[in-house]
Amino acid sequence: AQKVTQAQTEISVVEKEDVTLDCVYETRDTTYYLFWYKQPPSGELVFLIRRNSFDEQNEISGRYSWNFQKSTSSFNFTITASQVVDSAVYFCALGGGMTTDSWGKLQFGAGTQVVVTP
Amino acid sequence: DTAVSQTPKYLVTQMGNDKSIKCEQNLGHDTMYWYKQDSKKFLKIMFSYNNKELIINETVPNRFSPKSPDKAHLNLHINSLELGDSAVYFCASSPRPTGELFFGEGSRLTVL
């Protein structure tokens, strides 16, 4: 069974501080995919990144960076120099399996609420 | 031009009623989904369709019936609504079976 754990329920920071969101996953699949989504107060779900299990390169996109460590089954997300607009719930998700009944079946973590105050 | 659009955005209804939520995507994706987000923000897949064919039915009560008239549309009909059906329902589409999901804005259903 697949499982995603986001142990941090809420993180509060002051603007310009860095914030790191933890994501630990469990899967028996040898090929799998990891995702991060952002859900701002307006409620929509915004795709941030997709990472294949065979690509352990870290990625940076502007103020966002992701650290994928297969050895510890973790896919952590860091926001550098946080801004008020970063306030949102962030979800880590796991997908995988090559059979049709696993297509698009993402296992989401419980989410981490990030609150950035001015 | 919204990529994945859902209507209505808000639904308030009485227990026992039937309601539908419509979803359309203009991304040209073959695969579409319904996800449910409960009051604790937990997201769980309900259904997936690939090119109008049902692929995943994740032990959802049969009061929920998805319909895909074509690969750009996936509607959700709910019969005999119950209090526990109150949630936000998200439609999504994906460019490939193992790809990222693009979500609609969500439809908040409140059952009184």
PDB file of N, CA and C in Angstrom, chain A residues 17-97:
ATOM      1  N   GLU A  17      11.747  34.573   5.763  1.00  0.00           N
ATOM      2  CA  GLU A  17      12.343  33.365   6.330  1.00  0.00           C
ATOM      3  C   GLU A  17      12.183  32.220   5.324  1.00  0.00           C
ATOM      4  N   ASP A  18      13.090  31.252   5.433  1.00  0.00           N
ATOM      5  CA  ASP A  18      12.965  30.048   4.621  1.00  0.00           C
ATOM      6  C   ASP A  18      12.078  29.051   5.359  1.00  0.00           C
ATOM      7  N   VAL A  19      11.372  28.239   4.602  1.00  0.00           N
ATOM      8  CA  VAL A  19      10.530  27.224   5.229  1.00  0.00           C
ATOM      9  C   VAL A  19      10.680  25.913   4.459  1.00  0.00           C
ATOM     10  N   THR A  20      10.864  24.841   5.184  1.00  0.00           N
ATOM     11  CA  THR A  20      11.021  23.517   4.570  1.00  0.00           C
ATOM     12  C   THR A  20       9.884  22.613   5.004  1.00  0.00           C
ATOM     13  N   LEU A  21       9.243  22.016   4.018  1.00  0.00           N
ATOM     14  CA  LEU A  21       8.122  21.113   4.258  1.00  0.00           C
ATOM     15  C   LEU A  21       8.599  19.682   4.036  1.00  0.00           C
ATOM     16  N   ASP A  22       8.332  18.842   4.998  1.00  0.00           N
ATOM     17  CA  ASP A  22       8.791  17.461   4.925  1.00  0.00           C
ATOM     18  C   ASP A  22       7.729  16.560   4.292  1.00  0.00           C
ATOM     19  N   CYS A  23       8.211  15.592   3.529  1.00  0.00           N
ATOM     20  CA  CYS A  23       7.324  14.594   2.939  1.00  0.00           C
ATOM     21  C   CYS A  23       8.051  13.257   2.941  1.00  0.00           C
ATOM     22  N   VAL A  24       7.452  12.272   3.571  1.00  0.00           N
ATOM     23  CA  VAL A  24       8.019  10.924   3.601  1.00  0.00           C
ATOM     24  C   VAL A  24       6.993   9.992   2.982  1.00  0.00           C
ATOM     25  N   TYR A  25       7.448   9.098   2.144  1.00  0.00           N
ATOM     26  CA  TYR A  25       6.505   8.229   1.443  1.00  0.00           C
ATOM     27  C   TYR A  25       6.867   6.763   1.618  1.00  0.00           C
ATOM     28  N   GLU A  26       5.871   5.915   1.393  1.00  0.00           N
ATOM     29  CA  GLU A  26       6.082   4.467   1.406  1.00  0.00           C
ATOM     30  C   GLU A  26       5.429   3.892   0.162  1.00  0.00           C
ATOM     31  N   THR A  27       6.156   3.030  -0.517  1.00  0.00           N
ATOM     32  CA  THR A  27       5.597   2.357  -1.686  1.00  0.00           C
ATOM     33  C   THR A  27       6.378   1.083  -1.964  1.00  0.00           C
ATOM     34  N   ARG A  28       5.719   0.121  -2.586  1.00  0.00           N
ATOM     35  CA  ARG A  28       6.405  -1.100  -3.018  1.00  0.00           C
ATOM     36  C   ARG A  28       6.742  -1.043  -4.503  1.00  0.00           C
ATOM     37  N   ASP A  29       6.241  -0.027  -5.178  1.00  0.00           N
ATOM     38  CA  ASP A  29       6.511   0.105  -6.601  1.00  0.00           C
ATOM     39  C   ASP A  29       7.969   0.482  -6.823  1.00  0.00           C
ATOM     40  N   THR A  30       8.548  -0.041  -7.876  1.00  0.00           N
ATOM     41  CA  THR A  30       9.923   0.343  -8.199  1.00  0.00           C
ATOM     42  C   THR A  30       9.943   1.615  -9.037  1.00  0.00           C
ATOM     43  N   THR A  31       8.861   1.838  -9.752  1.00  0.00           N
ATOM     44  CA  THR A  31       8.710   3.086 -10.507  1.00  0.00           C
ATOM     45  C   THR A  31       7.537   3.848  -9.921  1.00  0.00           C
ATOM     46  N   TYR A  32       7.773   5.052  -9.537  1.00  0.00           N
ATOM     47  CA  TYR A  32       6.703   5.848  -8.938  1.00  0.00           C
ATOM     48  C   TYR A  32       6.988   7.320  -9.202  1.00  0.00           C
ATOM     49  N   TYR A  33       6.016   8.137  -8.833  1.00  0.00           N
ATOM     50  CA  TYR A  33       6.074   9.556  -9.143  1.00  0.00           C
ATOM     51  C   TYR A  33       5.672  10.349  -7.916  1.00  0.00           C
ATOM     52  N   LEU A  34       6.348  11.429  -7.705  1.00  0.00           N
ATOM     53  CA  LEU A  34       6.070  12.277  -6.555  1.00  0.00           C
ATOM     54  C   LEU A  34       5.675  13.657  -7.037  1.00  0.00           C
ATOM     55  N   PHE A  35       4.775  14.278  -6.299  1.00  0.00           N
ATOM     56  CA  PHE A  35       4.231  15.561  -6.703  1.00  0.00           C
ATOM     57  C   PHE A  35       4.112  16.477  -5.488  1.00  0.00           C
ATOM     58  N   TRP A  36       4.134  17.762  -5.775  1.00  0.00           N
ATOM     59  CA  TRP A  36       3.731  18.752  -4.783  1.00  0.00           C
ATOM     60  C   TRP A  36       2.665  19.635  -5.414  1.00  0.00           C
ATOM     61  N   TYR A  37       1.648  19.914  -4.581  1.00  0.00           N
ATOM     62  CA  TYR A  37       0.583  20.812  -4.980  1.00  0.00           C
ATOM     63  C   TYR A  37       0.422  21.891  -3.921  1.00  0.00           C
ATOM     64  N   LYS A  38      -0.027  23.048  -4.382  1.00  0.00           N
ATOM     65  CA  LYS A  38      -0.301  24.175  -3.483  1.00  0.00           C
ATOM     66  C   LYS A  38      -1.801  24.451  -3.508  1.00  0.00           C
ATOM     67  N   GLN A  39      -2.395  24.663  -2.338  1.00  0.00           N
ATOM     68  CA  GLN A  39      -3.797  25.045  -2.269  1.00  0.00           C
ATOM     69  C   GLN A  39      -3.898  26.350  -1.486  1.00  0.00           C
ATOM     70  N   PRO A  40      -3.975  27.469  -2.203  1.00  0.00           N
ATOM     71  CA  PRO A  40      -4.100  28.762  -1.525  1.00  0.00           C
ATOM     72  C   PRO A  40      -5.477  28.913  -0.905  1.00  0.00           C
ATOM     73  N   PRO A  41      -5.696  29.971  -0.134  1.00  0.00           N
ATOM     74  CA  PRO A  41      -6.997  30.169   0.521  1.00  0.00           C
ATOM     75  C   PRO A  41      -8.167  30.184  -0.464  1.00  0.00           C
ATOM     76  N   SER A  42      -7.929  30.542  -1.691  1.00  0.00           N
ATOM     77  CA  SER A  42      -9.003  30.551  -2.691  1.00  0.00           C
ATOM     78  C   SER A  42      -9.477  29.142  -3.055  1.00  0.00           C
ATOM     79  N   GLY A  43      -8.708  28.134  -2.701  1.00  0.00           N
ATOM     80  CA  GLY A  43      -9.192  26.763  -2.800  1.00  0.00           C
ATOM     81  C   GLY A  43      -8.746  25.919  -3.967  1.00  0.00           C
ATOM     82  N   GLU A  44      -8.209  26.519  -5.004  1.00  0.00           N
ATOM     83  CA  GLU A  44      -7.812  25.686  -6.148  1.00  0.00           C
ATOM     84  C   GLU A  44      -6.540  24.907  -5.824  1.00  0.00           C
ATOM     85  N   LEU A  45      -6.294  23.871  -6.560  1.00  0.00           N
ATOM     86  CA  LEU A  45      -5.093  23.051  -6.378  1.00  0.00           C
ATOM     87  C   LEU A  45      -4.141  23.346  -7.530  1.00  0.00           C
ATOM     88  N   VAL A  46      -2.971  23.820  -7.180  1.00  0.00           N
ATOM     89  CA  VAL A  46      -2.008  24.247  -8.191  1.00  0.00           C
ATOM     90  C   VAL A  46      -0.847  23.265  -8.228  1.00  0.00           C
ATOM     91  N   PHE A  47      -0.587  22.705  -9.395  1.00  0.00           N
ATOM     92  CA  PHE A  47       0.521  21.774  -9.564  1.00  0.00           C
ATOM     93  C   PHE A  47       1.843  22.535  -9.469  1.00  0.00           C
ATOM     94  N   LEU A  48       2.794  21.990  -8.696  1.00  0.00           N
ATOM     95  CA  LEU A  48       4.101  22.618  -8.562  1.00  0.00           C
ATOM     96  C   LEU A  48       5.204  21.805  -9.228  1.00  0.00           C
ATOM     97  N   ILE A  49       5.242  20.497  -8.966  1.00  0.00           N
ATOM     98  CA  ILE A  49       6.342  19.699  -9.504  1.00  0.00           C
ATOM     99  C   ILE A  49       5.962  18.225  -9.573  1.00  0.00           C
ATOM    100  N   ARG A  50       6.533  17.538 -10.527  1.00  0.00           N
ATOM    101  CA  ARG A  50       6.447  16.080 -10.663  1.00  0.00           C
ATOM    102  C   ARG A  50       7.859  15.540 -10.734  1.00  0.00           C
ATOM    103  N   ARG A  51       8.110  14.473 -10.016  1.00  0.00           N
ATOM    104  CA  ARG A  51       9.453  13.876  -9.984  1.00  0.00           C
ATOM    105  C   ARG A  51       9.324  12.369 -10.159  1.00  0.00           C
ATOM    106  N   ASN A  52      10.114  11.800 -11.098  1.00  0.00           N
ATOM    107  CA  ASN A  52      10.143  10.349 -11.282  1.00  0.00           C
ATOM    108  C   ASN A  52      11.075   9.713 -10.257  1.00  0.00           C
ATOM    109  N   SER A  53      10.799   8.486  -9.920  1.00  0.00           N
ATOM    110  CA  SER A  53      11.604   7.788  -8.907  1.00  0.00           C
ATOM    111  C   SER A  53      13.029   7.526  -9.381  1.00  0.00           C
ATOM    112  N   PHE A  54      13.233   7.509 -10.685  1.00  0.00           N
ATOM    113  CA  PHE A  54      14.575   7.221 -11.192  1.00  0.00           C
ATOM    114  C   PHE A  54      15.383   8.495 -11.456  1.00  0.00           C
ATOM    115  N   ASP A  55      14.829   9.623 -11.102  1.00  0.00           N
ATOM    116  CA  ASP A  55      15.525  10.889 -11.302  1.00  0.00           C
ATOM    117  C   ASP A  55      15.689  11.562  -9.945  1.00  0.00           C
ATOM    118  N   GLU A  56      16.863  11.402  -9.366  1.00  0.00           N
ATOM    119  CA  GLU A  56      17.071  11.927  -8.022  1.00  0.00           C
ATOM    120  C   GLU A  56      17.687  13.310  -8.017  1.00  0.00           C
ATOM    121  N   GLN A  57      17.759  13.936  -9.165  1.00  0.00           N
ATOM    122  CA  GLN A  57      18.306  15.293  -9.186  1.00  0.00           C
ATOM    123  C   GLN A  57      17.409  16.234  -8.409  1.00  0.00           C
ATOM    124  N   ASN A  58      18.002  17.089  -7.648  1.00  0.00           N
ATOM    125  CA  ASN A  58      17.226  18.112  -6.980  1.00  0.00           C
ATOM    126  C   ASN A  58      16.836  19.181  -7.997  1.00  0.00           C
ATOM    127  N   GLU A  59      15.807  19.913  -7.668  1.00  0.00           N
ATOM    128  CA  GLU A  59      15.324  20.898  -8.630  1.00  0.00           C
ATOM    129  C   GLU A  59      15.074  22.225  -7.933  1.00  0.00           C
ATOM    130  N   ILE A  60      15.347  23.274  -8.680  1.00  0.00           N
ATOM    131  CA  ILE A  60      15.097  24.624  -8.165  1.00  0.00           C
ATOM    132  C   ILE A  60      14.264  25.352  -9.208  1.00  0.00           C
ATOM    133  N   SER A  61      13.221  26.022  -8.723  1.00  0.00           N
ATOM    134  CA  SER A  61      12.408  26.848  -9.609  1.00  0.00           C
ATOM    135  C   SER A  61      12.129  28.149  -8.880  1.00  0.00           C
ATOM    136  N   GLY A  62      12.872  29.158  -9.195  1.00  0.00           N
ATOM    137  CA  GLY A  62      12.719  30.436  -8.503  1.00  0.00           C
ATOM    138  C   GLY A  62      13.033  30.293  -7.027  1.00  0.00           C
ATOM    139  N   ARG A  63      12.065  30.607  -6.197  1.00  0.00           N
ATOM    140  CA  ARG A  63      12.275  30.508  -4.742  1.00  0.00           C
ATOM    141  C   ARG A  63      11.965  29.109  -4.208  1.00  0.00           C
ATOM    142  N   TYR A  64      11.505  28.236  -5.084  1.00  0.00           N
ATOM    143  CA  TYR A  64      11.139  26.884  -4.682  1.00  0.00           C
ATOM    144  C   TYR A  64      12.266  25.920  -5.001  1.00  0.00           C
ATOM    145  N   SER A  65      12.498  24.982  -4.103  1.00  0.00           N
ATOM    146  CA  SER A  65      13.461  23.915  -4.397  1.00  0.00           C
ATOM    147  C   SER A  65      12.969  22.625  -3.766  1.00  0.00           C
ATOM    148  N   TRP A  66      13.377  21.525  -4.370  1.00  0.00           N
ATOM    149  CA  TRP A  66      12.932  20.217  -3.919  1.00  0.00           C
ATOM    150  C   TRP A  66      14.132  19.306  -3.754  1.00  0.00           C
ATOM    151  N   ASN A  67      14.112  18.538  -2.686  1.00  0.00           N
ATOM    152  CA  ASN A  67      15.199  17.614  -2.366  1.00  0.00           C
ATOM    153  C   ASN A  67      14.623  16.203  -2.305  1.00  0.00           C
ATOM    154  N   PHE A  68      14.962  15.397  -3.303  1.00  0.00           N
ATOM    155  CA  PHE A  68      14.461  14.028  -3.388  1.00  0.00           C
ATOM    156  C   PHE A  68      15.564  13.094  -2.917  1.00  0.00           C
ATOM    157  N   GLN A  69      15.286  12.319  -1.881  1.00  0.00           N
ATOM    158  CA  GLN A  69      16.259  11.359  -1.375  1.00  0.00           C
ATOM    159  C   GLN A  69      15.604   9.988  -1.294  1.00  0.00           C
ATOM    160  N   LYS A  70      15.950   9.166  -2.260  1.00  0.00           N
ATOM    161  CA  LYS A  70      15.353   7.836  -2.317  1.00  0.00           C
ATOM    162  C   LYS A  70      15.755   6.997  -1.113  1.00  0.00           C
ATOM    163  N   SER A  71      16.972   7.202  -0.627  1.00  0.00           N
ATOM    164  CA  SER A  71      17.478   6.387   0.484  1.00  0.00           C
ATOM    165  C   SER A  71      16.658   6.562   1.747  1.00  0.00           C
ATOM    166  N   THR A  72      16.074   7.741   1.895  1.00  0.00           N
ATOM    167  CA  THR A  72      15.254   7.993   3.085  1.00  0.00           C
ATOM    168  C   THR A  72      13.779   8.134   2.730  1.00  0.00           C
ATOM    169  N   SER A  73      13.439   7.840   1.471  1.00  0.00           N
ATOM    170  CA  SER A  73      12.048   7.954   1.000  1.00  0.00           C
ATOM    171  C   SER A  73      11.464   9.314   1.350  1.00  0.00           C
ATOM    172  N   SER A  74      12.202  10.342   1.005  1.00  0.00           N
ATOM    173  CA  SER A  74      11.724  11.683   1.325  1.00  0.00           C
ATOM    174  C   SER A  74      11.778  12.585   0.094  1.00  0.00           C
ATOM    175  N   PHE A  75      10.864  13.516   0.059  1.00  0.00           N
ATOM    176  CA  PHE A  75      10.786  14.476  -1.052  1.00  0.00           C
ATOM    177  C   PHE A  75      10.388  15.807  -0.438  1.00  0.00           C
ATOM    178  N   ASN A  76      11.392  16.509   0.078  1.00  0.00           N
ATOM    179  CA  ASN A  76      11.132  17.727   0.827  1.00  0.00           C
ATOM    180  C   ASN A  76      11.122  18.956  -0.063  1.00  0.00           C
ATOM    181  N   PHE A  77      10.409  19.956   0.399  1.00  0.00           N
ATOM    182  CA  PHE A  77      10.153  21.161  -0.389  1.00  0.00           C
ATOM    183  C   PHE A  77      10.539  22.373   0.437  1.00  0.00           C
ATOM    184  N   THR A  78      11.358  23.232  -0.144  1.00  0.00           N
ATOM    185  CA  THR A  78      11.803  24.435   0.556  1.00  0.00           C
ATOM    186  C   THR A  78      11.374  25.680  -0.203  1.00  0.00           C
ATOM    187  N   ILE A  79      10.807  26.598   0.538  1.00  0.00           N
ATOM    188  CA  ILE A  79      10.497  27.927  -0.002  1.00  0.00           C
ATOM    189  C   ILE A  79      11.525  28.872   0.601  1.00  0.00           C
ATOM    190  N   THR A  80      12.277  29.510  -0.261  1.00  0.00           N
ATOM    191  CA  THR A  80      13.311  30.447   0.189  1.00  0.00           C
ATOM    192  C   THR A  80      12.733  31.854   0.212  1.00  0.00           C
ATOM    193  N   ALA A  81      13.108  32.604   1.238  1.00  0.00           N
ATOM    194  CA  ALA A  81      12.656  34.005   1.343  1.00  0.00           C
ATOM    195  C   ALA A  81      11.142  34.085   1.167  1.00  0.00           C
ATOM    196  N   SER A  82      10.439  33.467   2.079  1.00  0.00           N
ATOM    197  CA  SER A  82       8.981  33.334   1.965  1.00  0.00           C
ATOM    198  C   SER A  82       8.298  34.694   1.841  1.00  0.00           C
ATOM    199  N   GLN A  83       7.139  34.670   1.175  1.00  0.00           N
ATOM    200  CA  GLN A  83       6.321  35.865   0.997  1.00  0.00           C
ATOM    201  C   GLN A  83       4.911  35.551   1.483  1.00  0.00           C
ATOM    202  N   VAL A  84       4.157  36.594   1.751  1.00  0.00           N
ATOM    203  CA  VAL A  84       2.782  36.402   2.233  1.00  0.00           C
ATOM    204  C   VAL A  84       1.977  35.561   1.239  1.00  0.00           C
ATOM    205  N   VAL A  85       2.248  35.736  -0.036  1.00  0.00           N
ATOM    206  CA  VAL A  85       1.501  34.985  -1.070  1.00  0.00           C
ATOM    207  C   VAL A  85       1.801  33.481  -1.031  1.00  0.00           C
ATOM    208  N   ASP A  86       2.816  33.097  -0.288  1.00  0.00           N
ATOM    209  CA  ASP A  86       3.114  31.669  -0.152  1.00  0.00           C
ATOM    210  C   ASP A  86       2.202  31.001   0.876  1.00  0.00           C
ATOM    211  N   SER A  87       1.438  31.768   1.599  1.00  0.00           N
ATOM    212  CA  SER A  87       0.508  31.199   2.582  1.00  0.00           C
ATOM    213  C   SER A  87      -0.494  30.306   1.869  1.00  0.00           C
ATOM    214  N   ALA A  88      -0.496  29.054   2.244  1.00  0.00           N
ATOM    215  CA  ALA A  88      -1.337  28.060   1.570  1.00  0.00           C
ATOM    216  C   ALA A  88      -1.172  26.730   2.283  1.00  0.00           C
ATOM    217  N   VAL A  89      -1.975  25.756   1.851  1.00  0.00           N
ATOM    218  CA  VAL A  89      -1.745  24.372   2.262  1.00  0.00           C
ATOM    219  C   VAL A  89      -0.969  23.704   1.137  1.00  0.00           C
ATOM    220  N   TYR A  90       0.077  23.013   1.498  1.00  0.00           N
ATOM    221  CA  TYR A  90       0.905  22.331   0.513  1.00  0.00           C
ATOM    222  C   TYR A  90       0.761  20.821   0.695  1.00  0.00           C
ATOM    223  N   PHE A  91       0.475  20.164  -0.426  1.00  0.00           N
ATOM    224  CA  PHE A  91       0.272  18.721  -0.401  1.00  0.00           C
ATOM    225  C   PHE A  91       1.390  18.021  -1.164  1.00  0.00           C
ATOM    226  N   CYS A  92       1.888  16.976  -0.566  1.00  0.00           N
ATOM    227  CA  CYS A  92       2.788  16.053  -1.240  1.00  0.00           C
ATOM    228  C   CYS A  92       1.934  14.864  -1.687  1.00  0.00           C
ATOM    229  N   ALA A  93       2.237  14.303  -2.848  1.00  0.00           N
ATOM    230  CA  ALA A  93       1.436  13.184  -3.341  1.00  0.00           C
ATOM    231  C   ALA A  93       2.326  12.165  -4.027  1.00  0.00           C
ATOM    232  N   LEU A  94       1.863  10.927  -4.009  1.00  0.00           N
ATOM    233  CA  LEU A  94       2.614   9.798  -4.574  1.00  0.00           C
ATOM    234  C   LEU A  94       1.734   9.065  -5.567  1.00  0.00           C
ATOM    235  N   GLY A  95       2.260   8.793  -6.735  1.00  0.00           N
ATOM    236  CA  GLY A  95       1.559   7.979  -7.715  1.00  0.00           C
ATOM    237  C   GLY A  95       2.499   6.920  -8.235  1.00  0.00           C
ATOM    238  N   GLY A  96       1.940   5.857  -8.775  1.00  0.00           N
ATOM    239  CA  GLY A  96       2.857   4.846  -9.276  1.00  0.00           C
ATOM    240  C   GLY A  96       2.146   3.635  -9.798  1.00  0.00           C
ATOM    241  N   GLY A  97       2.939   2.629 -10.150  1.00  0.00           N
ATOM    242  CA  GLY A  97       2.358   1.427 -10.703  1.00  0.00           C
ATOM    243  C   GLY A  97       2.146   1.588 -12.192  1.00  0.00           C
TER     244      GLY A  97
END
